């Protein structure tokens, strides 16, 4: 089978991308609790970018194929997973072996979501991470249901799901982006509160809006000084949740007195930990609910392009230049 192989981690993202090679690999054999999946599509996520730079919390033995999620069809299975053969699935895989940027990959049977017949396989390739992340973050925001959310990286897909879910609950969202063209696109789509983080009046606008809408929750995917700016804009009894570090900079500028005297909390979120605390029936119930939303067309991931493995370098460059345009899917 064909696989996109990373020979070595490289902090320099351009060098890391240019080092990727398409190679022939032996078809892997599933263990007794595992399945072999023929890949339909695998997305590129910020975690993949951090991974190939050696800056993610998962470090694998090299050389290795990157990719943590995908959709596809089960073509072979170990003795405890034979019932999954021919099922259409979404998979999330982080084990120390080739990931999903391959023609076929191995997944543990517990790391699969079996798809309903009419779930679109492109959408299913980006199903296991972002919709669940937004769902879990919204659980935090729902503690203060009548108060607004502030979020950065608002042109991205987690942020888009937050808007979809907050809209269902009539919760206002203050969206922060870094590029004027992304702000314009969101406004054209009907998003009400959009701020551009580098504008001179940004901080003032954020503080005014946050006060007016009584913001109680902030979702931070960026870090750096934005962490402090967002935190300080929140009212009493509020929480800033850090779930990404896109700027690669430490969060700064937090008003420490607010933490002590205004009951303001800073926390972190990790999907894997959240999922590990759920019972299997609870996870399946959430998964069902989310899948139905995709099937009825209420939720979707924006997909900007699909690329063949041989075009991975141009695909990654285009994703990094325009992340807010949507996901790039790798289709073997
Ligand atoms: N903790 C968890 O369990 C978990 C789970 C899922 C996702 N995440 C994290 O959530 C974040 C968003 O993921 P996603 O899939 O929604 O991303 P995405 O759809 O690929 O979009 C990334 C967004 O981030 C913006 N961005 C990138 N670098 C930035 C920077 N330095 N400063 C400000 N904005 C920046 C991009 O804006 P431009 O268009 O301007 O580039 C784009 O809107 C990532 O950090 C990801 O790792 C965490």
Coordinates of C-alpha atoms and ligand atoms in Angstrom, one line a residue:
X1 CA 0.0 0.0 0.0
X2 CA 1.0 3.6 -0.4
X3 CA 1.7 5.8 2.7
X4 CA 2.9 9.3 3.3
X5 CA 6.0 8.9 5.5
X6 CA 7.6 11.3 7.8
X7 CA 11.3 10.4 8.1
X8 CA 12.2 12.8 11.0
X9 CA 10.6 15.5 13.1
X10 CA 11.5 19.0 12.2
X11 CA 10.6 22.2 14.1
X12 CA 10.8 24.1 10.8
X13 CA 7.4 23.5 9.4
X14 CA 8.5 24.0 5.7
X15 CA 11.3 21.5 6.1
X16 CA 9.0 19.1 7.8
X17 CA 6.5 19.3 5.0
X18 CA 9.2 19.0 2.3
X19 CA 10.6 15.9 3.9
X20 CA 7.3 13.9 3.5
X21 CA 7.6 11.1 1.0
X22 CA 5.1 8.7 -0.5
X23 CA 6.4 5.2 0.0
X24 CA 5.2 1.6 -0.5
X25 CA 4.5 -0.2 2.8
X26 CA 3.5 -3.8 3.7
X27 CA -0.2 -4.1 4.3
X28 CA -0.5 -4.3 8.1
X29 CA -2.2 -7.2 9.8
X30 CA -4.8 -6.5 12.5
X31 CA -4.3 -7.9 16.0
X32 CA -7.2 -9.7 17.7
X33 CA -9.0 -6.5 18.9
X34 CA -8.1 -4.5 15.8
X35 CA -9.4 -3.9 12.3
X36 CA -7.8 -3.0 9.0
X37 CA -9.5 0.0 7.3
X38 CA -9.3 1.0 3.7
X39 CA -9.0 4.8 3.9
X40 CA -11.6 6.9 2.2
X41 CA -10.2 10.2 3.4
X42 CA -8.0 11.6 6.2
X43 CA -8.0 15.3 7.1
X44 CA -5.1 17.5 8.0
X45 CA -5.6 19.0 11.5
X46 CA -3.4 21.5 13.5
X47 CA -2.4 18.4 15.7
X48 CA -0.9 16.8 12.5
X49 CA 1.1 20.0 11.9
X50 CA 2.4 20.0 15.5
X51 CA 3.1 16.3 15.2
X52 CA 5.4 16.5 12.2
X53 CA 7.2 19.3 13.9
X54 CA 7.8 17.0 17.0
X55 CA 5.8 19.5 19.1
X56 CA 2.7 17.4 19.9
X57 CA 2.1 15.3 23.0
X58 CA 2.2 12.1 20.8
X59 CA 5.7 11.2 19.7
X60 CA 6.0 8.0 17.5
X61 CA 8.9 5.8 16.4
X62 CA 10.2 7.1 13.1
X63 CA 9.8 6.8 10.1
X64 CA 6.0 6.8 10.4
X65 CA 2.9 7.9 8.5
X66 CA 1.2 10.9 10.3
X67 CA -2.6 11.3 10.6
X68 CA -4.8 10.8 13.7
X69 CA -8.3 10.5 12.1
X70 CA -10.0 9.2 9.0
X71 CA -13.0 7.5 7.5
X72 CA -13.1 4.3 5.6
X73 CA -14.3 0.7 5.3
X74 CA -13.2 -2.2 7.4
X75 CA -11.7 -4.8 5.1
X76 CA -10.1 -7.2 7.7
X77 CA -10.4 -7.8 11.4
X78 CA -8.9 -9.8 14.3
X79 CA -10.9 -12.5 16.0
X80 CA -12.7 -10.2 18.5
X81 CA -13.7 -7.6 15.8
X82 CA -15.0 -9.8 12.9
X83 CA -18.4 -8.2 13.3
X84 CA -17.0 -4.9 12.0
X85 CA -15.9 -6.3 8.6
X86 CA -17.5 -4.2 5.7
X87 CA -18.7 -1.5 8.2
X88 CA -18.2 2.1 7.2
X89 CA -16.4 3.8 10.1
X90 CA -14.7 7.0 11.4
X91 CA -11.6 6.2 13.3
X92 CA -9.3 8.1 15.8
X93 CA -5.9 6.5 16.1
X94 CA -2.8 7.6 18.2
X95 CA -0.9 4.3 18.7
X96 CA 2.8 4.2 18.0
X97 CA 2.6 2.9 14.4
X98 CA 1.5 4.3 11.0
X99 CA -1.4 6.7 11.2
X100 CA -4.2 7.5 8.7
X101 CA -2.2 9.2 5.9
X102 CA -2.1 5.8 4.3
X103 CA -4.1 3.6 1.9
X104 CA -4.9 1.2 4.7
X105 CA -4.5 1.7 8.5
X106 CA -5.0 -0.3 11.7
X107 CA -7.4 0.8 14.4
X108 CA -8.4 -0.7 17.8
X109 CA -12.1 -1.7 17.7
X110 CA -12.8 0.8 20.6
X111 CA -11.4 3.7 18.6
X112 CA -14.0 3.4 15.9
X113 CA -17.4 5.0 15.3
X114 CA -19.6 2.8 13.1
X115 CA -21.4 5.1 10.7
X116 CA -25.0 5.2 9.7
X117 CA -25.6 4.3 6.0
X118 CA -26.3 7.8 4.9
X119 CA -23.5 9.6 6.8
X120 CA -21.3 11.2 4.2
X121 CA -17.8 9.6 4.2
X122 CA -16.0 13.0 3.6
X123 CA -17.7 14.5 6.6
X124 CA -17.1 11.3 8.5
X125 CA -13.3 11.7 8.0
X126 CA -13.4 14.8 10.3
X127 CA -16.0 13.5 12.7
X128 CA -14.1 11.9 15.6
X129 CA -12.3 15.0 16.9
X130 CA -13.7 18.5 16.3
X131 CA -17.5 18.0 16.7
X132 CA -16.9 16.1 20.0
X133 CA -14.4 18.8 21.1
X134 CA -17.0 21.5 20.5
X135 CA -19.7 19.4 22.2
X136 CA -17.5 19.0 25.3
X137 CA -16.5 22.6 25.4
X138 CA -20.2 23.6 25.1
X139 CA -20.9 21.4 28.2
X140 CA -18.7 23.9 30.1
X141 CA -20.4 27.0 28.6
X142 CA -23.9 25.6 29.4
X143 CA -23.1 26.0 33.2
X144 CA -23.7 29.7 32.5
X145 CA -26.3 29.3 29.8
X146 CA -27.6 32.9 29.8
X147 CA -24.1 34.4 29.4
X148 CA -21.9 34.8 26.3
X149 CA -18.8 32.8 25.0
X150 CA -15.6 34.4 23.7
X151 CA -13.5 32.3 21.3
X152 CA -10.4 32.9 19.2
X153 CA -9.3 31.1 16.0
X154 CA -12.9 31.7 15.1
X155 CA -12.4 31.0 11.4
X156 CA -11.5 27.4 12.3
X157 CA -13.7 24.3 12.4
X158 CA -14.0 23.8 16.2
X159 CA -15.1 27.4 16.4
X160 CA -17.6 26.9 13.7
X161 CA -19.1 23.9 15.6
X162 CA -19.2 26.1 18.8
X163 CA -21.2 28.7 16.9
X164 CA -23.6 26.0 15.5
X165 CA -24.2 24.5 19.0
X166 CA -24.3 27.9 20.8
X167 CA -26.9 29.0 18.3
X168 CA -29.1 26.1 19.2
X169 CA -29.0 27.3 22.8
X170 CA -29.4 31.0 22.0
X171 CA -26.0 31.7 23.5
X172 CA -24.1 34.7 22.0
X173 CA -20.6 34.1 20.7
X174 CA -17.9 36.8 20.4
X175 CA -15.6 35.6 17.6
X176 CA -11.9 36.7 17.3
X177 CA -10.0 36.1 14.1
X178 CA -6.6 37.3 12.9
X179 CA -7.3 38.2 9.3
X180 CA -9.7 40.8 7.9
X181 CA -10.7 38.6 5.0
X182 CA -11.8 35.8 7.5
X183 CA -13.7 38.5 9.5
X184 CA -15.5 39.6 6.3
X185 CA -16.3 36.0 5.4
X186 CA -17.8 35.3 8.8
X187 CA -19.9 38.5 8.6
X188 CA -21.1 37.6 5.2
X189 CA -22.2 34.3 6.6
X190 CA -24.3 36.2 9.1
X191 CA -22.0 35.9 12.2
X192 CA -22.8 38.9 14.4
X193 CA -19.9 39.5 16.7
X194 CA -16.5 39.3 14.9
X195 CA -13.4 41.1 16.1
X196 CA -9.9 41.2 14.5
X197 CA -7.2 40.6 17.1
X198 CA -4.5 42.9 15.6
X199 CA -6.6 46.0 15.2
X200 CA -5.7 49.0 17.4
X201 CA -9.1 49.1 19.1
X202 CA -9.4 45.3 19.5
X203 CA -9.0 45.1 23.2
X204 CA -11.4 48.0 23.9
X205 CA -14.0 46.5 21.5
X206 CA -13.6 43.1 23.2
X207 CA -14.0 44.5 26.7
X208 CA -17.1 46.5 25.8
X209 CA -18.8 43.6 24.0
X210 CA -17.9 41.1 26.7
X211 CA -19.3 43.4 29.4
X212 CA -22.5 44.1 27.4
X213 CA -23.1 40.4 26.7
X214 CA -22.0 39.3 30.2
X215 CA -19.4 36.8 28.8
X216 CA -18.7 33.9 31.2
X217 CA -16.7 31.4 29.1
X218 CA -13.7 31.8 26.8
X219 CA -12.3 29.1 24.5
X220 CA -8.6 29.7 23.8
X221 CA -6.9 27.8 20.9
X222 CA -4.1 30.4 20.4
X223 CA -2.3 31.3 23.6
X224 CA 0.3 34.2 23.7
X225 CA -1.1 37.5 24.9
X226 CA -4.6 36.7 23.6
X227 CA -5.0 34.3 26.6
X228 CA -4.7 37.2 29.1
X229 CA -6.7 39.6 27.0
X230 CA -9.6 37.1 26.7
X231 CA -9.4 36.1 30.4
X232 CA -9.4 39.7 31.6
X233 CA -12.4 40.5 29.4
X234 CA -14.5 37.9 31.2
X235 CA -16.8 38.9 34.1
X236 CA -17.0 37.4 37.6
X237 CA -17.6 33.7 38.1
X238 CA -16.2 32.8 34.7
X239 CA -13.8 30.3 33.0
X240 CA -11.2 30.4 30.3
X241 CA -10.6 27.0 28.8
X242 CA -7.3 26.5 26.9
X243 CA -7.7 23.8 24.2
X244 CA -5.0 24.7 21.6
X245 CA -1.7 26.5 21.4
X246 CA -1.7 27.7 17.7
X247 CA 0.6 30.6 18.3
X248 CA 3.2 28.3 20.0
X249 CA 3.6 31.1 22.6
X250 CA 3.0 30.8 26.3
X251 CA -0.3 32.4 27.5
X252 CA 0.5 35.7 29.2
X253 CA -1.0 38.8 30.7
X254 CA -3.5 37.1 33.1
X255 CA -4.8 39.4 35.8
X256 CA -3.9 37.3 38.9
X257 CA -6.2 39.3 41.2
X258 CA -9.1 38.2 39.1
X259 CA -8.2 34.6 39.8
X260 CA -8.0 35.3 43.5
X261 CA -10.9 37.6 44.1
X262 CA -13.4 37.3 41.2
X263 CA -13.9 33.5 41.0
X264 CA -12.4 33.3 37.6
X265 CA -10.9 29.9 36.5
X266 CA -8.3 28.9 33.9
X267 CA -8.5 25.3 32.8
X268 CA -7.3 23.0 30.0
X269 CA -9.3 20.7 27.8
X270 CA -8.1 17.5 26.1
X271 CA -10.6 15.4 24.1
X272 CA -8.8 12.1 24.9
X273 CA -9.2 12.6 28.7
X274 CA -12.8 13.8 28.3
X275 CA -13.6 10.7 26.3
X276 CA -11.9 8.4 28.7
X277 CA -14.1 9.6 31.5
X278 CA -17.3 8.8 29.6
X279 CA -19.0 5.4 29.8
X280 CA -19.4 3.6 26.5
X281 CA -23.2 4.1 26.4
X282 CA -22.8 7.8 27.2
X283 CA -20.2 8.2 24.4
X284 CA -22.5 6.3 22.0
X285 CA -25.5 8.5 22.8
X286 CA -23.5 11.7 22.1
X287 CA -22.0 10.1 19.0
X288 CA -25.5 9.2 17.7
X289 CA -26.8 12.7 18.4
X290 CA -23.9 14.3 16.6
X291 CA -24.1 11.9 13.6
X292 CA -27.9 12.7 13.2
X293 CA -27.0 16.4 13.1
X294 CA -24.6 15.8 10.2
X295 CA -27.2 13.6 8.4
X296 CA -29.9 16.2 8.7
X297 CA -27.5 18.9 7.5
X298 CA -27.4 21.0 10.7
X299 CA -23.7 20.4 11.2
X300 CA -20.9 20.2 8.7
X301 CA -17.1 20.6 8.5
X302 CA -16.0 23.0 5.8
X303 CA -13.7 21.1 3.4
X304 CA -11.6 23.3 1.1
X305 CA -9.9 20.6 -1.0
X306 CA -9.0 16.9 -1.5
X307 CA -5.5 15.9 -2.5
X308 CA -3.9 12.6 -3.6
X309 CA -0.9 11.5 -1.5
X310 CA 1.5 12.6 -4.2
X311 CA 0.2 16.1 -3.8
X312 CA 0.7 16.3 0.0
X313 CA 3.3 19.0 -0.1
X314 CA 1.1 21.5 -2.1
X315 CA -1.9 20.4 -0.1
X316 CA -0.2 21.2 3.3
X317 CA 1.1 24.5 2.0
X318 CA -2.3 25.6 0.9
X319 CA -3.9 24.5 4.2
X320 CA -1.4 26.5 6.2
X321 CA -1.9 29.6 4.0
X322 CA -5.7 29.5 4.4
X323 CA -6.6 27.4 7.5
X324 CA -9.9 29.1 7.8
X325 CA -11.0 28.0 4.3
X326 CA -11.6 24.5 5.7
X327 CA -10.0 21.1 5.9
X328 CA -7.8 19.5 3.3
X329 CA -8.6 15.8 2.9
X330 CA -6.0 13.3 1.8
X331 CA -7.6 10.7 -0.4
X332 CA -5.5 7.7 -1.4
Ligands
LIG1 N1 -7.6 19.9 23.1 C1 -8.2 19.1 22.2 O1 -8.7 18.0 22.6 C2 -8.5 19.6 20.8 C3 -9.3 18.9 20.0 C4 -9.5 19.4 18.7 C5 -8.9 20.6 18.3 N2 -8.0 21.2 19.1 C6 -7.3 22.4 18.8 O2 -8.2 23.3 18.3 C7 -7.6 24.3 17.5 C8 -8.4 24.5 16.3 O3 -8.5 23.3 15.5 P1 -9.4 23.3 14.2 O4 -9.4 21.9 13.6 O5 -10.6 24.0 14.4 O6 -8.5 24.2 13.2 P2 -8.7 24.6 11.7 O7 -10.1 24.4 11.3 O8 -7.6 24.0 10.9 O9 -8.4 26.2 11.7 C9 -7.4 26.8 12.4 C10 -7.8 28.2 12.8 O10 -6.8 28.7 13.6 C11 -6.4 30.0 13.1 N3 -5.0 30.2 13.5 C12 -3.9 29.4 13.2 N4 -2.8 29.9 13.8 C13 -3.2 31.0 14.5 C14 -2.5 31.9 15.3 N5 -1.2 31.8 15.5 N6 -3.2 32.9 15.8 C15 -4.5 33.1 15.6 N7 -5.2 32.2 14.9 C16 -4.6 31.2 14.3 C17 -6.6 29.9 11.6 O11 -6.8 31.2 11.1 P3 -6.1 31.7 9.7 O12 -7.1 31.3 8.6 O13 -5.9 33.1 10.0 O14 -4.8 30.9 9.6 C18 -7.9 29.0 11.5 O15 -9.0 29.8 11.7 C19 -6.2 23.7 17.2 O16 -5.3 24.3 18.1 C20 -6.4 22.2 17.6 O17 -5.2 21.6 17.9 C21 -7.8 20.7 20.4

